[in-house]
Short mmCIF file of C-alpha atoms and ligand atoms in Angstrom, two decimals:
data_model
loop_
_atom_site.label_atom_id
_atom_site.label_comp_id
_atom_site.label_asym_id
_atom_site.label_seq_id
_atom_site.Cartn_x
_atom_site.Cartn_y
_atom_site.Cartn_z
CA MET A 1 -65.09 72.33 -58.80
CA MET A 2 -66.28 71.10 -55.38
CA LEU A 3 -66.01 67.34 -54.73
CA PRO A 4 -69.84 65.91 -54.81
CA PHE A 5 -68.94 64.38 -51.30
CA GLN A 6 -67.24 65.21 -48.24
CA ALA A 7 -64.41 62.87 -47.99
CA PHE A 8 -64.30 63.18 -43.84
CA ALA A 9 -67.56 64.53 -42.77
CA GLY A 10 -69.14 60.62 -41.92
CA LEU A 11 -66.70 60.27 -39.33
CA VAL A 12 -67.65 59.67 -35.83
CA PRO A 13 -66.47 62.87 -33.23
CA GLN A 14 -63.86 61.44 -31.14
CA LYS A 15 -63.09 62.81 -27.54
CA PRO A 16 -59.54 63.92 -27.07
CA ASP A 17 -57.41 61.50 -25.14
CA ALA A 18 -57.96 62.54 -21.23
CA LEU A 19 -54.87 61.89 -20.00
CA LEU A 20 -52.72 63.73 -23.32
CA ALA A 21 -55.74 66.27 -22.54
CA LEU A 22 -54.50 66.75 -19.17
CA ILE A 23 -51.16 67.45 -19.59
CA ALA A 24 -52.04 70.50 -21.64
CA GLN A 25 -54.52 71.84 -19.16
CA TYR A 26 -51.68 71.59 -16.47
CA ARG A 27 -49.34 73.43 -18.89
CA ALA A 28 -51.38 76.29 -19.61
CA ASP A 29 -52.01 76.60 -15.65
CA PRO A 30 -50.09 80.03 -14.33
CA ARG A 31 -49.95 78.94 -10.70
CA ALA A 32 -46.67 78.29 -9.66
CA ASP A 33 -47.55 75.94 -6.77
CA LYS A 34 -49.30 73.63 -9.37
CA ILE A 35 -48.64 69.88 -8.81
CA ASP A 36 -48.57 67.36 -11.83
CA VAL A 37 -49.79 64.08 -10.64
CA GLY A 38 -51.13 63.02 -14.05
CA VAL A 39 -49.17 61.64 -16.96
CA GLY A 40 -46.65 58.31 -16.05
CA VAL A 41 -43.03 59.65 -16.60
CA TYR A 42 -40.71 59.66 -13.58
CA ARG A 43 -39.82 62.88 -12.32
CA THR A 44 -36.95 63.70 -9.82
CA GLU A 45 -36.94 65.62 -6.61
CA THR A 46 -37.21 68.70 -8.17
CA GLY A 47 -39.77 67.82 -10.99
CA GLU A 48 -37.28 67.04 -14.03
CA THR A 49 -37.81 63.94 -16.23
CA PRO A 50 -34.31 63.68 -17.56
CA VAL A 51 -32.25 61.76 -19.98
CA MET A 52 -30.75 58.94 -17.90
CA ARG A 53 -26.63 59.63 -17.93
CA ALA A 54 -26.16 56.21 -19.31
CA VAL A 55 -28.63 57.35 -22.16
CA LYS A 56 -26.92 60.80 -22.50
CA ASP A 57 -23.16 58.64 -22.73
CA ALA A 58 -24.74 55.69 -25.04
CA GLU A 59 -25.84 58.51 -27.34
CA ALA A 60 -22.77 60.14 -27.72
CA ALA A 61 -21.02 57.15 -28.63
CA LEU A 62 -24.40 56.10 -31.16
CA LEU A 63 -23.22 59.34 -32.95
CA ASN A 64 -19.89 58.98 -33.03
CA GLU A 65 -19.91 55.33 -34.07
CA GLN A 66 -22.83 55.08 -36.37
CA THR A 67 -21.83 54.62 -39.89
CA SER A 68 -25.01 53.56 -41.72
CA LYS A 69 -28.72 54.20 -41.03
CA SER A 70 -29.69 51.75 -43.50
CA TYR A 71 -32.70 49.06 -42.89
CA LEU A 72 -32.58 46.70 -40.49
CA GLY A 73 -35.52 44.62 -41.21
CA ALA A 74 -39.04 44.25 -39.95
CA GLU A 75 -37.50 42.37 -36.78
CA GLY A 76 -35.91 45.47 -35.86
CA ASP A 77 -32.74 45.24 -33.79
CA GLN A 78 -32.21 41.83 -33.05
CA ARG A 79 -29.20 42.01 -30.48
CA PHE A 80 -31.63 44.58 -28.74
CA ALA A 81 -34.07 42.23 -28.49
CA GLN A 82 -32.01 39.31 -27.17
CA LEU A 83 -30.68 41.76 -24.49
CA ILE A 84 -33.97 42.88 -23.32
CA TRP A 85 -34.99 38.89 -23.31
CA GLN A 86 -31.90 38.76 -20.89
CA LEU A 87 -34.11 41.02 -18.84
CA VAL A 88 -37.05 39.71 -18.48
CA SER A 89 -35.80 35.77 -18.42
CA GLY A 90 -32.89 35.96 -16.84
CA SER A 91 -31.23 33.84 -19.61
CA GLU A 92 -28.57 34.49 -22.07
CA THR A 93 -30.30 33.66 -25.31
CA LEU A 94 -33.96 34.21 -26.65
CA GLY A 95 -34.11 30.32 -25.50
CA GLU A 96 -35.98 27.49 -27.21
CA ARG A 97 -39.23 28.12 -28.48
CA CYS A 98 -39.17 32.07 -28.22
CA PHE A 99 -39.02 35.01 -30.60
CA GLY A 100 -38.39 38.57 -29.85
CA LEU A 101 -39.52 41.64 -32.13
CA GLN A 102 -38.24 45.42 -31.55
CA THR A 103 -41.17 47.21 -31.57
CA PRO A 104 -42.19 51.42 -30.90
CA GLY A 105 -42.55 51.12 -27.39
CA GLY A 106 -44.98 48.77 -25.32
CA THR A 107 -47.84 49.78 -27.39
CA GLY A 108 -46.12 49.01 -30.77
CA ALA A 109 -45.53 45.27 -29.18
CA LEU A 110 -49.29 45.20 -27.76
CA ARG A 111 -50.66 46.16 -31.26
CA VAL A 112 -48.46 43.38 -33.19
CA GLY A 113 -49.71 41.01 -30.33
CA ALA A 114 -53.20 41.68 -30.79
CA GLU A 115 -53.17 41.62 -34.71
CA LEU A 116 -51.39 38.20 -34.50
CA LEU A 117 -53.92 36.74 -32.10
CA VAL A 118 -56.44 37.93 -34.37
CA ARG A 119 -55.40 35.95 -37.38
CA ALA A 120 -54.54 32.89 -35.05
CA ARG A 121 -57.52 32.91 -32.83
CA PRO A 122 -60.01 35.14 -34.33
CA ASP A 123 -62.65 34.27 -31.64
CA ALA A 124 -60.67 34.81 -28.84
CA ARG A 125 -61.68 36.83 -26.35
CA VAL A 126 -59.08 39.34 -24.31
CA TRP A 127 -59.43 39.34 -20.67
CA ILE A 128 -58.65 42.89 -19.26
CA GLY A 129 -58.83 43.26 -15.26
CA GLU A 130 -60.57 46.67 -13.91
CA PRO A 131 -59.16 48.96 -13.74
CA THR A 132 -56.34 49.16 -16.50
CA TRP A 133 -54.51 51.48 -18.49
CA PRO A 134 -57.08 53.57 -20.47
CA ASN A 135 -55.06 52.40 -24.08
CA HIS A 136 -55.47 48.43 -23.25
CA ALA A 137 -59.04 47.73 -24.61
CA PRO A 138 -58.92 50.12 -27.55
CA ILE A 139 -55.85 48.38 -28.80
CA PHE A 140 -57.40 45.18 -28.45
CA ARG A 141 -60.52 46.36 -29.92
CA GLY A 142 -58.94 48.25 -32.54
CA ALA A 143 -57.04 44.95 -33.82
CA GLY A 144 -60.35 43.40 -33.94
CA LEU A 145 -60.74 41.15 -30.79
CA GLU A 146 -63.78 41.03 -28.13
CA VAL A 147 -62.53 42.51 -24.74
CA ARG A 148 -64.22 40.97 -21.61
CA THR A 149 -63.36 42.43 -18.41
CA HIS A 150 -62.87 40.98 -14.80
CA PRO A 151 -62.92 42.45 -11.29
CA TYR A 152 -59.18 43.48 -10.07
CA PHE A 153 -59.09 46.59 -8.05
CA ASP A 154 -60.85 46.60 -4.80
CA PRO A 155 -61.20 50.13 -3.30
CA ASP A 156 -62.32 48.79 -0.10
CA THR A 157 -58.92 47.04 0.31
CA ALA A 158 -56.82 49.21 -2.31
CA GLY A 159 -55.70 45.61 -3.23
CA ILE A 160 -56.65 42.79 -5.57
CA ASP A 161 -59.71 41.23 -5.37
CA PHE A 162 -58.30 37.81 -6.29
CA ASP A 163 -61.33 35.52 -5.76
CA ALA A 164 -63.14 37.85 -7.61
CA MET A 165 -60.67 37.97 -10.61
CA LEU A 166 -60.79 34.51 -10.15
CA ALA A 167 -64.60 33.70 -10.26
CA ALA A 168 -64.96 35.68 -13.39
CA LEU A 169 -62.02 34.04 -15.25
CA ALA A 170 -64.36 30.82 -14.69
CA GLN A 171 -66.04 32.30 -17.77
CA ALA A 172 -63.26 32.31 -19.70
CA ALA A 173 -62.56 29.61 -22.75
CA ALA A 174 -59.83 27.73 -23.79
CA GLY A 175 -57.97 29.66 -26.40
CA ASP A 176 -58.85 32.89 -24.61
CA VAL A 177 -56.16 35.64 -23.92
CA LEU A 178 -55.11 36.85 -20.31
CA LEU A 179 -53.58 40.29 -20.14
CA LEU A 180 -51.75 40.71 -17.01
CA HIS A 181 -48.97 43.52 -15.81
CA GLY A 182 -45.89 42.42 -15.07
CA CYS A 183 -45.56 44.29 -12.13
CA CYS A 184 -46.54 47.93 -10.79
CA HIS A 185 -49.90 47.88 -12.09
CA ASN A 186 -51.12 50.85 -14.30
CA PRO A 187 -53.22 52.34 -12.42
CA THR A 188 -53.33 50.73 -9.13
CA GLY A 189 -49.66 49.76 -7.91
CA THR A 190 -51.20 46.69 -6.92
CA GLN A 191 -48.93 43.58 -7.85
CA PHE A 192 -49.72 40.00 -7.98
CA SER A 193 -47.80 37.68 -5.20
CA ARG A 194 -45.55 34.76 -5.94
CA GLU A 195 -48.44 32.68 -5.17
CA GLN A 196 -51.10 34.55 -7.06
CA TRP A 197 -48.57 34.42 -10.17
CA ARG A 198 -48.50 30.26 -9.76
CA MET A 199 -52.26 30.25 -9.21
CA LEU A 200 -52.65 32.21 -12.44
CA SER A 201 -49.84 30.13 -14.51
CA ASP A 202 -51.86 26.88 -13.44
CA LEU A 203 -55.14 28.42 -14.72
CA CYS A 204 -53.63 29.14 -17.85
CA SER A 205 -52.09 25.68 -18.18
CA GLN A 206 -55.06 24.30 -16.87
CA ARG A 207 -57.47 26.10 -18.72
CA GLY A 208 -55.69 26.52 -22.44
CA LEU A 209 -55.53 30.82 -21.57
CA ILE A 210 -52.90 32.36 -23.46
CA PRO A 211 -51.18 35.03 -21.18
CA PHE A 212 -50.20 38.30 -22.65
CA ILE A 213 -47.99 39.85 -20.21
CA ASP A 214 -47.63 43.90 -20.26
CA LEU A 215 -44.16 44.43 -18.61
CA ALA A 216 -43.61 48.39 -18.70
CA TYR A 217 -42.19 49.27 -15.46
CA GLN A 218 -39.76 46.47 -14.69
CA GLY A 219 -36.71 47.84 -12.27
CA LEU A 220 -39.41 50.61 -10.87
CA GLY A 221 -40.99 48.37 -8.17
CA ASP A 222 -38.88 46.18 -6.25
CA GLY A 223 -35.75 45.61 -8.56
CA MET A 224 -34.98 44.35 -11.90
CA GLU A 225 -34.99 40.68 -10.75
CA GLU A 226 -38.09 41.00 -8.57
CA ASP A 227 -40.21 42.47 -10.93
CA ALA A 228 -39.36 39.91 -13.28
CA GLN A 229 -40.51 36.74 -11.22
CA GLY A 230 -43.93 36.57 -12.11
CA ALA A 231 -43.26 36.79 -15.63
CA ARG A 232 -40.52 34.18 -15.70
CA HIS A 233 -42.68 31.59 -13.69
CA MET A 234 -45.59 31.99 -16.41
CA LEU A 235 -43.18 32.28 -19.68
CA ALA A 236 -41.65 28.80 -18.03
CA THR A 237 -44.42 26.88 -17.35
CA VAL A 238 -47.11 28.31 -19.77
CA PRO A 239 -46.53 26.66 -23.50
CA ASP A 240 -47.93 29.56 -25.27
CA ALA A 241 -47.65 32.84 -23.73
CA MET A 242 -46.52 36.50 -25.34
CA LEU A 243 -45.09 39.74 -23.45
CA ALA A 244 -45.02 43.02 -24.56
CA TYR A 245 -42.01 44.89 -22.94
CA SER A 246 -41.66 48.76 -22.87
CA CYS A 247 -38.05 50.47 -22.16
CA ASP A 248 -40.20 54.19 -22.01
CA LYS A 249 -39.84 54.12 -18.13
CA ASN A 250 -36.93 51.96 -16.79
CA PHE A 251 -34.84 53.52 -19.33
CA ALA A 252 -36.36 56.93 -19.34
CA VAL A 253 -36.82 57.04 -23.20
CA TYR A 254 -40.41 58.26 -23.61
CA ARG A 255 -40.37 59.55 -26.56
CA ASP A 256 -38.13 57.40 -28.58
CA ARG A 257 -40.93 54.59 -28.61
CA VAL A 258 -38.53 51.71 -27.49
CA GLY A 259 -40.19 48.03 -26.95
CA ALA A 260 -40.47 44.61 -27.89
CA LEU A 261 -42.82 41.75 -28.27
CA PHE A 262 -42.12 38.25 -27.04
CA ILE A 263 -44.05 35.20 -28.33
CA ARG A 264 -43.13 31.56 -27.13
CA SER A 265 -44.96 28.82 -28.37
CA ARG A 266 -45.24 24.88 -27.66
CA THR A 267 -43.78 23.77 -30.61
CA GLU A 268 -40.93 24.75 -33.53
CA PRO A 269 -43.16 24.76 -36.01
CA SER A 270 -45.95 26.95 -34.24
CA LEU A 271 -43.59 29.28 -33.42
CA GLN A 272 -42.06 29.51 -36.88
CA LEU A 273 -45.77 30.34 -38.00
CA ALA A 274 -46.43 33.06 -35.34
CA ARG A 275 -42.82 34.66 -36.35
CA THR A 276 -43.52 35.06 -39.99
CA ASN A 277 -46.92 36.44 -39.43
CA ALA A 278 -45.63 38.81 -36.86
CA LEU A 279 -42.92 40.08 -39.12
CA THR A 280 -45.77 40.50 -41.93
CA ILE A 281 -47.82 42.47 -39.35
CA ALA A 282 -45.29 44.59 -38.56
CA ARG A 283 -43.99 45.25 -41.89
CA SER A 284 -47.69 46.54 -42.86
CA LEU A 285 -47.95 48.65 -39.44
CA TRP A 286 -44.79 50.24 -39.45
CA SER A 287 -42.70 48.40 -42.18
CA MET A 288 -39.31 48.70 -39.56
CA PRO A 289 -39.06 49.98 -36.19
CA PRO A 290 -37.72 53.26 -35.10
CA ASP A 291 -33.59 52.73 -34.79
CA HIS A 292 -32.31 55.20 -32.44
CA GLY A 293 -33.60 54.16 -28.78
CA ALA A 294 -33.51 50.48 -29.46
CA ALA A 295 -29.75 50.80 -30.44
CA VAL A 296 -29.00 53.27 -27.23
CA VAL A 297 -30.86 50.83 -24.98
CA ARG A 298 -28.56 47.84 -26.84
CA MET A 299 -25.02 50.12 -25.84
CA ILE A 300 -26.21 50.47 -22.54
CA LEU A 301 -26.78 46.45 -21.78
CA ASP A 302 -23.59 45.62 -23.99
CA ASN A 303 -21.12 47.76 -22.07
CA PRO A 304 -20.82 46.52 -18.42
CA ALA A 305 -19.91 50.20 -17.42
CA LEU A 306 -22.80 51.75 -19.14
CA ARG A 307 -25.04 49.18 -17.66
CA ALA A 308 -24.09 49.72 -14.06
CA ASP A 309 -24.32 53.09 -13.84
CA TRP A 310 -27.85 52.79 -15.67
CA GLU A 311 -28.60 49.98 -12.86
CA GLU A 312 -27.76 52.28 -10.27
CA GLU A 313 -29.84 55.35 -11.68
CA LEU A 314 -32.56 53.19 -12.22
CA ALA A 315 -32.43 51.83 -8.04
CA ASP A 316 -31.90 55.61 -7.09
CA MET A 317 -35.10 56.21 -9.10
CA ARG A 318 -36.91 53.25 -7.32
CA ARG A 319 -35.47 54.47 -3.74
CA ARG A 320 -37.26 57.91 -4.20
CA LEU A 321 -40.29 56.34 -5.64
CA GLN A 322 -40.42 54.36 -2.29
CA THR A 323 -39.76 57.38 -0.29
CA VAL A 324 -42.37 59.17 -1.54
CA ARG A 325 -44.71 56.24 -0.94
CA GLN A 326 -43.44 55.92 2.52
CA GLY A 327 -44.20 60.00 3.08
CA LEU A 328 -47.56 59.58 1.84
CA ALA A 329 -48.79 56.65 3.69
CA SER A 330 -47.47 57.96 7.19
CA ALA A 331 -49.42 61.42 6.22
CA HIS A 332 -52.60 59.75 7.17
CA PRO A 333 -54.05 55.95 7.86
CA LEU A 334 -56.42 56.64 4.83
CA LEU A 335 -53.15 56.81 2.43
CA ALA A 336 -51.35 53.50 4.37
CA PRO A 337 -52.08 51.50 1.68
CA VAL A 338 -49.77 53.48 -0.41
CA ALA A 339 -46.81 51.79 1.05
CA THR A 340 -47.90 48.60 -0.23
CA GLN A 341 -48.03 49.51 -3.81
CA ARG A 342 -45.16 49.56 -6.11
CA GLY A 343 -44.22 51.88 -9.48
CA LEU A 344 -45.29 55.17 -10.40
CA PHE A 345 -49.16 54.69 -9.67
CA SER A 346 -51.77 54.56 -6.57
CA ARG A 347 -55.23 55.09 -7.14
CA LEU A 348 -57.17 57.30 -4.63
CA PRO A 349 -60.60 56.67 -3.90
CA ILE A 350 -61.88 60.07 -4.73
CA ASP A 351 -64.63 60.88 -7.29
CA ALA A 352 -64.58 62.85 -10.55
CA ASP A 353 -66.38 65.78 -8.89
CA ALA A 354 -63.82 66.03 -6.41
CA ILE A 355 -61.26 65.71 -8.68
CA ALA A 356 -62.22 68.92 -10.75
CA ALA A 357 -62.85 70.82 -7.45
CA VAL A 358 -58.83 69.76 -6.14
CA ARG A 359 -57.69 70.79 -9.55
CA ARG A 360 -59.43 74.29 -9.09
CA THR A 361 -58.80 74.95 -5.91
CA HIS A 362 -55.25 73.45 -5.42
CA GLY A 363 -53.66 73.17 -8.66
CA ILE A 364 -53.59 69.30 -8.28
CA TYR A 365 -53.88 67.80 -11.47
CA MET A 366 -54.60 63.94 -11.46
CA PRO A 367 -57.06 62.00 -14.16
CA ALA A 368 -60.68 61.44 -12.99
CA ASP A 369 -60.25 57.88 -12.09
CA GLY A 370 -58.08 59.53 -8.90
CA ARG A 371 -54.84 57.76 -10.15
CA ILE A 372 -51.57 59.67 -9.06
CA ASN A 373 -48.36 59.80 -10.32
CA ILE A 374 -46.21 58.92 -7.28
CA ALA A 375 -43.41 60.65 -8.84
CA GLY A 376 -45.26 63.93 -9.06
CA LEU A 377 -44.66 64.35 -5.35
CA ASN A 378 -41.52 65.70 -3.47
CA GLN A 379 -41.07 67.18 -0.06
CA ALA A 380 -42.37 70.70 -0.88
CA ASN A 381 -45.58 69.48 -2.89
CA LEU A 382 -46.40 66.28 -0.84
CA SER A 383 -48.56 67.74 2.35
CA ARG A 384 -50.05 70.01 -0.47
CA LEU A 385 -51.30 67.06 -2.26
CA VAL A 386 -52.39 65.43 1.03
CA ASP A 387 -54.31 68.38 2.41
CA GLY A 388 -55.83 68.73 -1.01
CA VAL A 389 -57.26 65.49 -1.30
CA LEU A 390 -57.94 64.54 1.90
CA PRO A 391 -61.18 66.04 2.58
CA HIS A 392 -62.56 64.04 -0.32
CA LEU A 393 -61.55 60.63 0.69
CA PRO A 394 -64.70 58.47 2.24
CA GLY A 395 -63.99 58.16 5.83
CA SER A 396 -61.77 61.37 6.54
CA ARG A 397 -62.31 63.92 8.82
CA GLY A 398 -60.75 66.50 6.58
CA SER A 399 -57.21 66.98 8.53
CA SER A 400 -54.08 65.73 7.35
CA VAL A 401 -51.75 64.36 10.52
CA SER A 402 -48.50 65.43 8.37
CA SER A 403 -49.12 69.14 8.38
CA PRO A 404 -52.10 70.53 10.73
CA SER A 405 -51.17 73.93 10.06
CA ARG A 406 -51.71 73.88 6.47
CA SER A 407 -54.75 72.03 6.90
CA GLN A 408 -56.26 74.92 9.01
CA GLU A 409 -55.12 77.58 6.81
CA LEU A 410 -57.11 76.11 4.08
CA SER A 411 -59.94 74.89 5.91
CA ALA A 412 -60.04 78.53 7.53
C1 LIG B 1 -49.61 56.64 -18.18
O1 LIG B 1 -50.14 55.67 -17.92
O2 LIG B 1 -49.70 57.73 -18.07
C2 LIG B 1 -48.49 56.70 -19.54
O3 LIG B 1 -48.12 55.03 -20.01
C3 LIG B 1 -48.58 57.06 -20.80
C4 LIG B 1 -49.74 56.66 -21.43
O4 LIG B 1 -49.26 56.82 -22.69
O5 LIG B 1 -50.99 56.61 -21.29
#
């Protein structure tokens, strides 16, 4: 017998996620010389996204040593959280008035944090910079918070428009939330200077704003210590603060979904309130986080030899990103700002039509906002990317300094 109604017929149609759709389009392209500068994963000079050596070793040890897969609880692996806190804060323990919770990736951390804010401050508005990772606003809106935007990136200087940011934040009210990228901004590769972090910390303290730092690329910018400086200053000086951490990129455990949420609160009773609420939220979202990836990260950080090997491989990754940045920057003056940016991404001033055209003509796959994944480039394809995009950059006369012969060949 037919049901009298269709259960899902009233749903609003949704567009596929643009970044995930781009991965599928790239895979389906038969061209051997196609270039993937789309999704944010690290790639080697030969285009692979390998499992890191220390991760492989820890996984092998885990396979041998693990005697039970019984539940750990909604807070997940507490030693893992403590070790990640050590990376973030530089201090051995979770410290006073701080609570850490293991989450499925940085996204899980952002979502628990957002749900916690809804409970604590339902009228709070979340201020996010433009542009930002496309999933930020949906996470906060999905939890029920109002999202406001402030200027962040200035395409004319390819840097941060800090004055415009501060001017817009004059509208923020006490109890509002300020979302900040800890380092290696996605999608622009720009980063706050120490002085700007200090100013933002003062702003949050003086105006009663709650900083929520998204730290997803520690170690891929200037170094593990350097990339944490801004977050450290903020956490040390602003009494109520939150931080979402992702191990997806710096341990290359993307699909294992490894992350943590840290909450600092000004008094012990309010911290306990935040803690018990965060745990009930996590319980209702995923009950308990997946263990494998966090256990592997914990084993690496707890073992001096594995840790040293992980740090070494991460440093190699960071150096390769820097080399590619230097290569792009020296290929043409219009690309010079790329050298001052950090992490996986830079954003080129190229419009959606031109992006579609370079995809069609050159097999270059980048999202519609002009973001490029620096790690998708190598010595073999860098000049082809430059030649593909250069004619579309404002102010370009359409020729690459680095590879005139290839440019001539393409324009012939
Ligand atoms: C990206 O920005 O490419 C990554 O963080 C992957 C994602 O989930 O969007």
